[in-house]
Short mmCIF file of C-alpha atoms and ligand atoms in Angstrom, two decimals:
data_model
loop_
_atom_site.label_atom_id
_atom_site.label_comp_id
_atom_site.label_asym_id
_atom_site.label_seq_id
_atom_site.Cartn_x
_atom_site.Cartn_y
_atom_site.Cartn_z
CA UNK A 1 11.12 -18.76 19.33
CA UNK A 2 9.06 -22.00 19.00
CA UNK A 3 9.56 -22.57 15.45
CA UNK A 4 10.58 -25.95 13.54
CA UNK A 5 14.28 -26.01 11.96
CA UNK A 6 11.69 -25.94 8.81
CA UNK A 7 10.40 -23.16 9.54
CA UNK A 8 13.51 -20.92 10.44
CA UNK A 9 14.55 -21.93 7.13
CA UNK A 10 14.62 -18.32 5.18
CA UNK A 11 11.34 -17.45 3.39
CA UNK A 12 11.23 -16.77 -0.29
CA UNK A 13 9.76 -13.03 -1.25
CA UNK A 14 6.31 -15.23 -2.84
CA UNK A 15 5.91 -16.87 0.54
CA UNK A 16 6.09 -13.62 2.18
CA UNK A 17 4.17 -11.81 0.42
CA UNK A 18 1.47 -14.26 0.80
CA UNK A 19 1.94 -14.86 4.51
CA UNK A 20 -0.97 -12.26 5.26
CA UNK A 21 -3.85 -12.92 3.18
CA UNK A 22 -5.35 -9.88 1.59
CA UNK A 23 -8.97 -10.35 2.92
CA UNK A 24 -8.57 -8.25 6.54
CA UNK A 25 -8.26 -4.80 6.43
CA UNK A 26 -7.11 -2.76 9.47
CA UNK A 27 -7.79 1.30 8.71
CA UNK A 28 -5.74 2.97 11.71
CA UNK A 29 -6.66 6.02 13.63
CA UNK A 30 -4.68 8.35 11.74
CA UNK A 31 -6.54 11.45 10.05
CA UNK A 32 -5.70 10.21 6.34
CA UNK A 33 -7.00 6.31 7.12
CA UNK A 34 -10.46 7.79 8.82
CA UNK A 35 -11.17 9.45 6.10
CA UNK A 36 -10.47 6.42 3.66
CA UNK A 37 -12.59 4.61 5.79
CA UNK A 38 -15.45 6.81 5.46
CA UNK A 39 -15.49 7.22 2.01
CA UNK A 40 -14.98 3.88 1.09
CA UNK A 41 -17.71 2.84 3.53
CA UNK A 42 -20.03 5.15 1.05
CA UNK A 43 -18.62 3.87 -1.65
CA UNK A 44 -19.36 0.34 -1.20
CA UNK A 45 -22.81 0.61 -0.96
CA UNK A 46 -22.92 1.88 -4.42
CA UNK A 47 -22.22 0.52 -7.56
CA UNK A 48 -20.01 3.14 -9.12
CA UNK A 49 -16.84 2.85 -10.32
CA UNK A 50 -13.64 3.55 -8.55
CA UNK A 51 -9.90 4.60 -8.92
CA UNK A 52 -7.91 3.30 -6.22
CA UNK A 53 -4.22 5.81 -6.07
CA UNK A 54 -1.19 5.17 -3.58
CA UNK A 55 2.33 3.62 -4.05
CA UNK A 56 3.14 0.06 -3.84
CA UNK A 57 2.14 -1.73 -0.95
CA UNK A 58 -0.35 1.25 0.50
CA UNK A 59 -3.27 -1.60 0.70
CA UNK A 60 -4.61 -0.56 -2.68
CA UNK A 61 -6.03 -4.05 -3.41
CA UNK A 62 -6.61 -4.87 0.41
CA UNK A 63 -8.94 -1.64 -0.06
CA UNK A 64 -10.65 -2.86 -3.65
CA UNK A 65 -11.48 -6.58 -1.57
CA UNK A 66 -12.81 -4.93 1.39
CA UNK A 67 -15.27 -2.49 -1.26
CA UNK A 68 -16.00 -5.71 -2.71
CA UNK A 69 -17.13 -7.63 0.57
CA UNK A 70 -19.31 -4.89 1.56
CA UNK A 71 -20.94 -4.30 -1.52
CA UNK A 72 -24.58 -5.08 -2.94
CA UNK A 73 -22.38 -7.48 -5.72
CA UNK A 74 -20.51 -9.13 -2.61
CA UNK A 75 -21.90 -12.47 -3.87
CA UNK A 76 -20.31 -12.66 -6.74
CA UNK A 77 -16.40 -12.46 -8.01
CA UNK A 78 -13.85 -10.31 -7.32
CA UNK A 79 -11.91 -10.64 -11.08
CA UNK A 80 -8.36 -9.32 -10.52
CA UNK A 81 -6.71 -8.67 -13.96
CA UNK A 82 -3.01 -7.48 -13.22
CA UNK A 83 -2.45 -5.45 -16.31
CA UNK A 84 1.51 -5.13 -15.76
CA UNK A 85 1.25 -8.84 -16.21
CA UNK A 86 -0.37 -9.38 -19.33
CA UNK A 87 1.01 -8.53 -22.85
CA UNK A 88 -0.83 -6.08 -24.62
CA UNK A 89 -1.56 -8.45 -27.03
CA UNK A 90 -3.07 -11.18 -24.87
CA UNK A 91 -5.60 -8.84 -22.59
CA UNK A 92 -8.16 -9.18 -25.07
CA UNK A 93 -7.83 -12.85 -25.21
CA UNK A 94 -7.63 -12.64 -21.38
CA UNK A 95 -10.29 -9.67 -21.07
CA UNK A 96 -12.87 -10.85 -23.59
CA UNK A 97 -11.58 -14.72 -23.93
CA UNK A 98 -11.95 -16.67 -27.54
CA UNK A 99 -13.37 -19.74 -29.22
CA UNK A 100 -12.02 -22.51 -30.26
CA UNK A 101 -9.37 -22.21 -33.47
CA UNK A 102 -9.84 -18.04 -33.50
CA UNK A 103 -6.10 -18.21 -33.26
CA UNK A 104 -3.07 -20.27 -33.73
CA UNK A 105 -3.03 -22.43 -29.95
CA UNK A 106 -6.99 -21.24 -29.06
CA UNK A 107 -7.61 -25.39 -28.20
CA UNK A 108 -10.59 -24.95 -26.84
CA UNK A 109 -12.63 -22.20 -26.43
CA UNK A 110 -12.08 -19.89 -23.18
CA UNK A 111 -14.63 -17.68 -21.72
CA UNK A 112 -12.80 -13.95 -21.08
CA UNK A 113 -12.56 -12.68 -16.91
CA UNK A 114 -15.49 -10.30 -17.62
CA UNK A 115 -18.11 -12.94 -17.57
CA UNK A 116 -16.57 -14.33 -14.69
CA UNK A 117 -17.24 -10.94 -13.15
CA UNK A 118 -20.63 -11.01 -14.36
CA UNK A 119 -22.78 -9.53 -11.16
CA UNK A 120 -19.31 -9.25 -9.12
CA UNK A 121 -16.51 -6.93 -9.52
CA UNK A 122 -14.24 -6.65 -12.24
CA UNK A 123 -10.25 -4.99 -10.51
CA UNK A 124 -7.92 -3.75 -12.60
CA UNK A 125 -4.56 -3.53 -11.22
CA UNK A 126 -1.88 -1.61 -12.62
CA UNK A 127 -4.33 -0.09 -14.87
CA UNK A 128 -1.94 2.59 -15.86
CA UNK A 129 0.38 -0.23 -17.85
CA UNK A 130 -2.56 -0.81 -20.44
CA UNK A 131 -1.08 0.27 -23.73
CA UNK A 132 -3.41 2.79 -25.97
CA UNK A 133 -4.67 -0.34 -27.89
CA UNK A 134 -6.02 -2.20 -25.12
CA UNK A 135 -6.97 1.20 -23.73
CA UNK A 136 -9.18 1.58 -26.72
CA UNK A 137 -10.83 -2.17 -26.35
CA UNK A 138 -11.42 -1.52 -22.56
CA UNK A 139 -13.25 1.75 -23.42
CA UNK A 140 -15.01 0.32 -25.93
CA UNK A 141 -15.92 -2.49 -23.25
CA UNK A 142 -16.88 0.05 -21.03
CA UNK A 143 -19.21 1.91 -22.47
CA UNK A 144 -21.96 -0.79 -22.72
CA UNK A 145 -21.12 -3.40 -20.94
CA UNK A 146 -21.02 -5.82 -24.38
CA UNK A 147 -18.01 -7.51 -25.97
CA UNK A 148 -17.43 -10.56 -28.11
CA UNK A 149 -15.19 -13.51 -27.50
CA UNK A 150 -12.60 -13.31 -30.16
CA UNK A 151 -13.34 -15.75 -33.07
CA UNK A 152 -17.40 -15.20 -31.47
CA UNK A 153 -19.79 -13.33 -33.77
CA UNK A 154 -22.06 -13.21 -30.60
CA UNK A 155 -22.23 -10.05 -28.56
CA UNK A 156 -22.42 -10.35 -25.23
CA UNK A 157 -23.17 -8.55 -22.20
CA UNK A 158 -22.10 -8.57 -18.74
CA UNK A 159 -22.77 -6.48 -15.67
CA UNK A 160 -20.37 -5.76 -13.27
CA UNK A 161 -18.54 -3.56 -10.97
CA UNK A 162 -15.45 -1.64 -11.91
CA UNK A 163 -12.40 -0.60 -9.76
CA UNK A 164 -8.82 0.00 -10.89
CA UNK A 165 -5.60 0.64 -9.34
CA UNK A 166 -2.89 2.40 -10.12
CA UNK A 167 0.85 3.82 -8.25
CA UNK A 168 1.03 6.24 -11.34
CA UNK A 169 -0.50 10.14 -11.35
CA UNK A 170 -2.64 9.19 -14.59
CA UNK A 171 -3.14 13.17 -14.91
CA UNK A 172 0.89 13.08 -16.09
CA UNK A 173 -0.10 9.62 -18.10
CA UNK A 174 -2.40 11.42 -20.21
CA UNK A 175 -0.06 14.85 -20.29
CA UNK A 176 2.62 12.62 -21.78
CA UNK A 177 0.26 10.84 -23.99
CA UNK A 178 0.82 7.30 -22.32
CA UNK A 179 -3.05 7.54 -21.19
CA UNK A 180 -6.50 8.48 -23.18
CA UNK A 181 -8.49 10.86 -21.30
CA UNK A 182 -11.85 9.44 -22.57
CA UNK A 183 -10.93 6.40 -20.19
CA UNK A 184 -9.50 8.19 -17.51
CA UNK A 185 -12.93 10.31 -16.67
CA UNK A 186 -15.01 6.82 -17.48
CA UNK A 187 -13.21 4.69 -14.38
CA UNK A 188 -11.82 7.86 -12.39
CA UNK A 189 -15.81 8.71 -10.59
CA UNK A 190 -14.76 8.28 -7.56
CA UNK A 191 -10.97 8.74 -6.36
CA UNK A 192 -9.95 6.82 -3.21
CA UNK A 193 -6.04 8.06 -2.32
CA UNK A 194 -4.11 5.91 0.17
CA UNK A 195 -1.32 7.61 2.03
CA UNK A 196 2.36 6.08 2.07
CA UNK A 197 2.82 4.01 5.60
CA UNK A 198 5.62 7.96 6.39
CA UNK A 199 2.40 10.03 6.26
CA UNK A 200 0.59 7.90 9.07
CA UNK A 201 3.29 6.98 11.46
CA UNK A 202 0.76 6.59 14.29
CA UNK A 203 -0.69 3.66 12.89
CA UNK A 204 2.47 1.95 12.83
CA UNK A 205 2.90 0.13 16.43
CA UNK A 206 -1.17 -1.50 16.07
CA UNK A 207 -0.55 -2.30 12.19
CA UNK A 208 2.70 -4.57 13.74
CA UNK A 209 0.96 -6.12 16.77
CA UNK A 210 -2.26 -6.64 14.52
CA UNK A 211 0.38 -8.44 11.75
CA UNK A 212 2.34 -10.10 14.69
CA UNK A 213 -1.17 -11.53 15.84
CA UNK A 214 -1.61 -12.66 12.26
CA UNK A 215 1.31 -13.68 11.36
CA UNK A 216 1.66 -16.08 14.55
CA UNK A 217 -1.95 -17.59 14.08
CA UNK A 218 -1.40 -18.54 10.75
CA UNK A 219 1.99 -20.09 11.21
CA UNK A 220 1.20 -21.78 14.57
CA UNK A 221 4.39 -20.24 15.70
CA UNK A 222 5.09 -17.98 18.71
CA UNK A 223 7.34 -14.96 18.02
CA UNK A 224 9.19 -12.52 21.04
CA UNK A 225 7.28 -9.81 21.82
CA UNK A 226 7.77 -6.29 20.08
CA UNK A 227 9.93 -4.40 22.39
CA UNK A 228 9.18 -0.77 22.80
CA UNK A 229 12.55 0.55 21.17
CA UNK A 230 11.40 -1.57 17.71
CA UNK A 231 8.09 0.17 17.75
CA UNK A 232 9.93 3.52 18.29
CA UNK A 233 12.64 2.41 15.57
CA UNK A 234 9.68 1.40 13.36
CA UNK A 235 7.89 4.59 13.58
CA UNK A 236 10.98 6.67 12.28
CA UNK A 237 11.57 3.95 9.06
CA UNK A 238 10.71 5.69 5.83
CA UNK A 239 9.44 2.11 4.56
CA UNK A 240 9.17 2.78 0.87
CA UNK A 241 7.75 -0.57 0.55
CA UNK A 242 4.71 0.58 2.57
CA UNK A 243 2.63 -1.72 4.66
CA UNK A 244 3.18 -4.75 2.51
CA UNK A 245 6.90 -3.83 3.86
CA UNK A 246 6.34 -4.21 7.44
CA UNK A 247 4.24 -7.11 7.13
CA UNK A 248 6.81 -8.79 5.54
CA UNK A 249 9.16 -7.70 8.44
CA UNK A 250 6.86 -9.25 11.05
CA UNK A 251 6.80 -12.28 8.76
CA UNK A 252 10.02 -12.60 9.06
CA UNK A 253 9.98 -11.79 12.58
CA UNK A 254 7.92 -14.71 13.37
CA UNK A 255 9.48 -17.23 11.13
CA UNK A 256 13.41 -16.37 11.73
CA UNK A 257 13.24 -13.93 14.52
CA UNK A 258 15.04 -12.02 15.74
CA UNK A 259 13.57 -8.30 15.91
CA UNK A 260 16.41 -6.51 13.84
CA UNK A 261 15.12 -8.57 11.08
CA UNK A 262 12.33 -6.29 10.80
CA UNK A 263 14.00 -3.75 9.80
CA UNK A 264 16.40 -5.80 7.28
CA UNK A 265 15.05 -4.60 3.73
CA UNK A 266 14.36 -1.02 5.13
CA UNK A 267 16.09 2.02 4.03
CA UNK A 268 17.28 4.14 6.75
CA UNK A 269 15.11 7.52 7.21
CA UNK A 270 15.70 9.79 4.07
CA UNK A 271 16.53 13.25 5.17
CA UNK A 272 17.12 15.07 2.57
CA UNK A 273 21.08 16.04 2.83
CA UNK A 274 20.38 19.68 1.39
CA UNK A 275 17.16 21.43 0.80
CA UNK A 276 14.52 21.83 -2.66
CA UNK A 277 16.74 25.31 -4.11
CA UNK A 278 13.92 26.60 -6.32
CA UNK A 279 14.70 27.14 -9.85
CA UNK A 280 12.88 30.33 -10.26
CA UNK A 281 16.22 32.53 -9.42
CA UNK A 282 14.12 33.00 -5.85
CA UNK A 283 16.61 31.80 -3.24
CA UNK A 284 15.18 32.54 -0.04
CA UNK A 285 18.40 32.21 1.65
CA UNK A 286 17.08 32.22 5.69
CA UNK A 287 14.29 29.57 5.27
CA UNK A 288 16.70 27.59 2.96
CA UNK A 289 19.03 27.38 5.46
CA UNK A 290 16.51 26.44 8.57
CA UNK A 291 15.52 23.71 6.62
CA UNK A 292 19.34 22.53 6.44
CA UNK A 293 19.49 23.09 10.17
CA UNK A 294 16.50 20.94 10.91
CA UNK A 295 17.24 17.95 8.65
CA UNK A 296 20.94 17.88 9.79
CA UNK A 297 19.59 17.47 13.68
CA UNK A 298 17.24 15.29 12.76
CA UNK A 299 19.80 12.80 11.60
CA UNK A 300 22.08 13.56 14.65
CA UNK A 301 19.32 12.97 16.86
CA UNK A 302 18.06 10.18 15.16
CA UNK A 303 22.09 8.47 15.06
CA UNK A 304 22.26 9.34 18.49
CA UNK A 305 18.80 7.54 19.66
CA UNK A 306 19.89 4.60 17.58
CA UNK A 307 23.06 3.96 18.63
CA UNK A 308 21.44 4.28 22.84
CA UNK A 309 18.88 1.52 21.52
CA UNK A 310 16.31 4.64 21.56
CA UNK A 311 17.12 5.02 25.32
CA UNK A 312 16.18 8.53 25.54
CA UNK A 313 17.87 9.96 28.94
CA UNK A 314 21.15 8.29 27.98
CA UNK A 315 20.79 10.05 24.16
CA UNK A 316 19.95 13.13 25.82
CA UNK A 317 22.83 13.03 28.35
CA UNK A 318 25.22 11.95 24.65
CA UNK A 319 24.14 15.36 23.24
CA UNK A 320 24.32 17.24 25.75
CA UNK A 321 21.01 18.37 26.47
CA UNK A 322 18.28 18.02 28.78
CA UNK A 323 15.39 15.07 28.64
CA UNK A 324 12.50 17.67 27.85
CA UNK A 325 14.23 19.59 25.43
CA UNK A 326 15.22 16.23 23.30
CA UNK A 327 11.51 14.85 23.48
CA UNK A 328 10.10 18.21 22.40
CA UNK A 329 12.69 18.02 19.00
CA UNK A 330 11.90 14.32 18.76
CA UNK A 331 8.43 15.17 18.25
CA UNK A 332 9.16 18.34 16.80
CA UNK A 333 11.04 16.30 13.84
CA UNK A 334 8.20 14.21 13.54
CA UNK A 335 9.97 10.96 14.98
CA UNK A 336 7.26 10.46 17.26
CA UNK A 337 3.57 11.41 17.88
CA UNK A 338 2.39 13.84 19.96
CA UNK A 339 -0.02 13.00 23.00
CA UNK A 340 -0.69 9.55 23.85
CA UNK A 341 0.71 6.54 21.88
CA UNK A 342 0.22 3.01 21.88
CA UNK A 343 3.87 2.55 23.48
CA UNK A 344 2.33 4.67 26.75
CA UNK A 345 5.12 6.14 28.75
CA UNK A 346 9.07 6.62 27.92
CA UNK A 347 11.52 4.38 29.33
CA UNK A 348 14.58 5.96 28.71
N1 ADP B 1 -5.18 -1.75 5.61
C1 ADP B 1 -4.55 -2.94 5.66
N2 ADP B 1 -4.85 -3.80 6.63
C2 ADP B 1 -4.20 -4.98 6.70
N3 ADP B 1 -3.24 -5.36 5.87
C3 ADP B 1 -2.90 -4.53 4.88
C4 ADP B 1 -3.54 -3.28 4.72
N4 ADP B 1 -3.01 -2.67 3.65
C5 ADP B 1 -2.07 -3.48 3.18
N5 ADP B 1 -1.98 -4.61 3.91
C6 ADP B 1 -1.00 -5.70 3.72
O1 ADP B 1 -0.03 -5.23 2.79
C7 ADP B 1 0.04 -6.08 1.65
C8 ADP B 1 0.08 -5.20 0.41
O2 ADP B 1 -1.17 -4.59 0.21
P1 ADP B 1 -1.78 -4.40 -1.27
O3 ADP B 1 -3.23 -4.11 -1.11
O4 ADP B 1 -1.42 -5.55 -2.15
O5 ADP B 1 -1.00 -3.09 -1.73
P2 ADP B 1 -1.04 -2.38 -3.16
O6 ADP B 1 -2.12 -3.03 -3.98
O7 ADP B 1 -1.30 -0.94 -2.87
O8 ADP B 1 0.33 -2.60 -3.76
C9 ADP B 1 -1.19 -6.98 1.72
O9 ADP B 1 -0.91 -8.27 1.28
C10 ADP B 1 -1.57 -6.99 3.19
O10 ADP B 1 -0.89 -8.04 3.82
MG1 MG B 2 -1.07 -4.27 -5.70
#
């Protein structure tokens, strides 16, 4: 590692997660991440509004910023407004800004982040933290386009492009009465759905060379390869953190090295220890029990691969069976692709 005794020094989580900034986008080959691609390439030639869904980390906003760029508003602002963030009580102040001496500490008067989105794109993150107040305000907001500072008798009018985020299923939000439907179907007119980084696996070794890449250019630092056994290991994590998980991981590759520092924040692969027993008083004892079977050797493949340093022949010689048969349940369990990878032919 050719890194300055600065620079091995351990990163703090804001540096990380601002190692890779959020203006490349890299869409995979996998089946979910075409499709994403195509839609969004659709999408972005319009000017309708969109509702961005995945967990944390899934490239959500990565996504909204690469709508943005390729949009006919591209010139103008992308306005993120992190609802989570904000008090309920100060998004209208931060939404629709004031004037001077509306309220107690209003110094001077502040123009709100809509008119900064004027002919750009107004992003709503988190939109599903609003509370029903500033739910109501946003609607209103929405309908027309107009709004008034607070403290402003003028109405004013802004045009601009809509997209919000959210990790939440707003269909429960508004079953449980957290959400108002009226403002669900007004920014939910298009539906873009990331997958979690589990249900594309395939993309995993080219996301981590393509962060690797990144990660070294921007620190001026050169970082060991990936080995093939970390690319294996990589494509079996469950990474509930999603992608902005393993780009941290390669950020910390490059900066403190070594490899198994990757991995540090991951959970192991879930398996589930016992399978879903539906609560309809239908037990469907056989299947139940094939499911056990499969998750169980799953982990005892998976412990046995890991402790061989994903050697393959040597695992397959541990449990006592033969090289083909422990590829086929490797793939079989979903640890690996099928047909050709990035990582070419096995080694062990
Ligand atoms: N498709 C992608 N291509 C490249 N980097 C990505 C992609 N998706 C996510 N990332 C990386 O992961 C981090 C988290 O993505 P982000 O869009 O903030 O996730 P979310 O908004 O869904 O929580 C980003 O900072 C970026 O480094
Ligand atoms: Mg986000």
């Amino acid at each position: 590692m050719n890194v300055s005794a600065e620079r091995k020094k351990k990163p703090t989580a804001p540096e990380l997660a601002n190692a890779l900034p959020p203006d490349e986008i890299l869409f995979g080959r996998s089946g979910a991440m075409k499709e994403v691609r195509k839609r969004a390439t659709k999408i972005a030639r319009t000017n309708i509004p969109v509702l961005l869904c995945g967990p944390k980390g899934s490239g959500k906003e990565v996504l909204a910023r690469w709508i943005h760029a390729h949009s006919p508003v591209a010139n103008g602002q992308f306005v993120k407004i992190n609802c989570a963030a904000i008090p309920g009580t100060l998004l209208e102040s931060e939404l629709f800004g004031f004037e001077k001496g509306a309220f107690t500490g209003a110094h001077s008067t502040k123009p709100g982040r809509v008119e900064l989105a004027h002919n750009g794109t107004l992003f709503l993150d988190g939109i599903a933290d609003l509370d029903l107040a500033s739910q109501s305000k946003l609607l209103q907001f929405l309908q027309d386009g107009r709004f008034s500072r607070i403290g402003d008798e003028l109405e004013r009018s802004v045009d601009t492009r809509l997209m919000c985020a959210t990790d939440k299923d707003l269909e429960e939000e508004i079953a449980e009465g957290k959400f108002r439907a009226d403002l669900y179907y007004r920014i939910n007119v298009v539906r873009l759905k990331l997958p979690t980084l589990r249900d594309r696996r395939e993309d995993i070794p080219a996301m981590a060379e393509y962060f690797l890449a990144r990660c070294q250019e921007q620190f001026k630092a050169q970082a060991e390869p990936l080995t093939m056994e970390t690319l294996h290991y990589m494509q079996c994590m469950d990474w509930p953190g999603n992608i902005r998980e393993l780009s941290n991981g390669i950020a910390r590759h490059v900066l403190i090295g070594p490899e198994a520092t990757i991995l540090e924040d991951s959970s192991l692969p879930v398996t589930p220890a016992l399978p879903h027993v539906p609560a309809n008083g239908v037990v469907p004892l056989k299947r139940l029990c094939k499911e056990a079977i499969r998750a169980s050797e799953k982990n005892i493949i998976l412990a046995a691969l890991r402790a061989n340093r994903w050697n393959r022949r040597k695992a397959a010689q541990e449990l006592k069976i033969s090289y083909r048969l422990l590829i086929y349940k490797i793939r079989d369990a979903g640890l690996m692709t099928k047909g050709k990878n990035s990582f070419g032919s096995p080694r062990g």
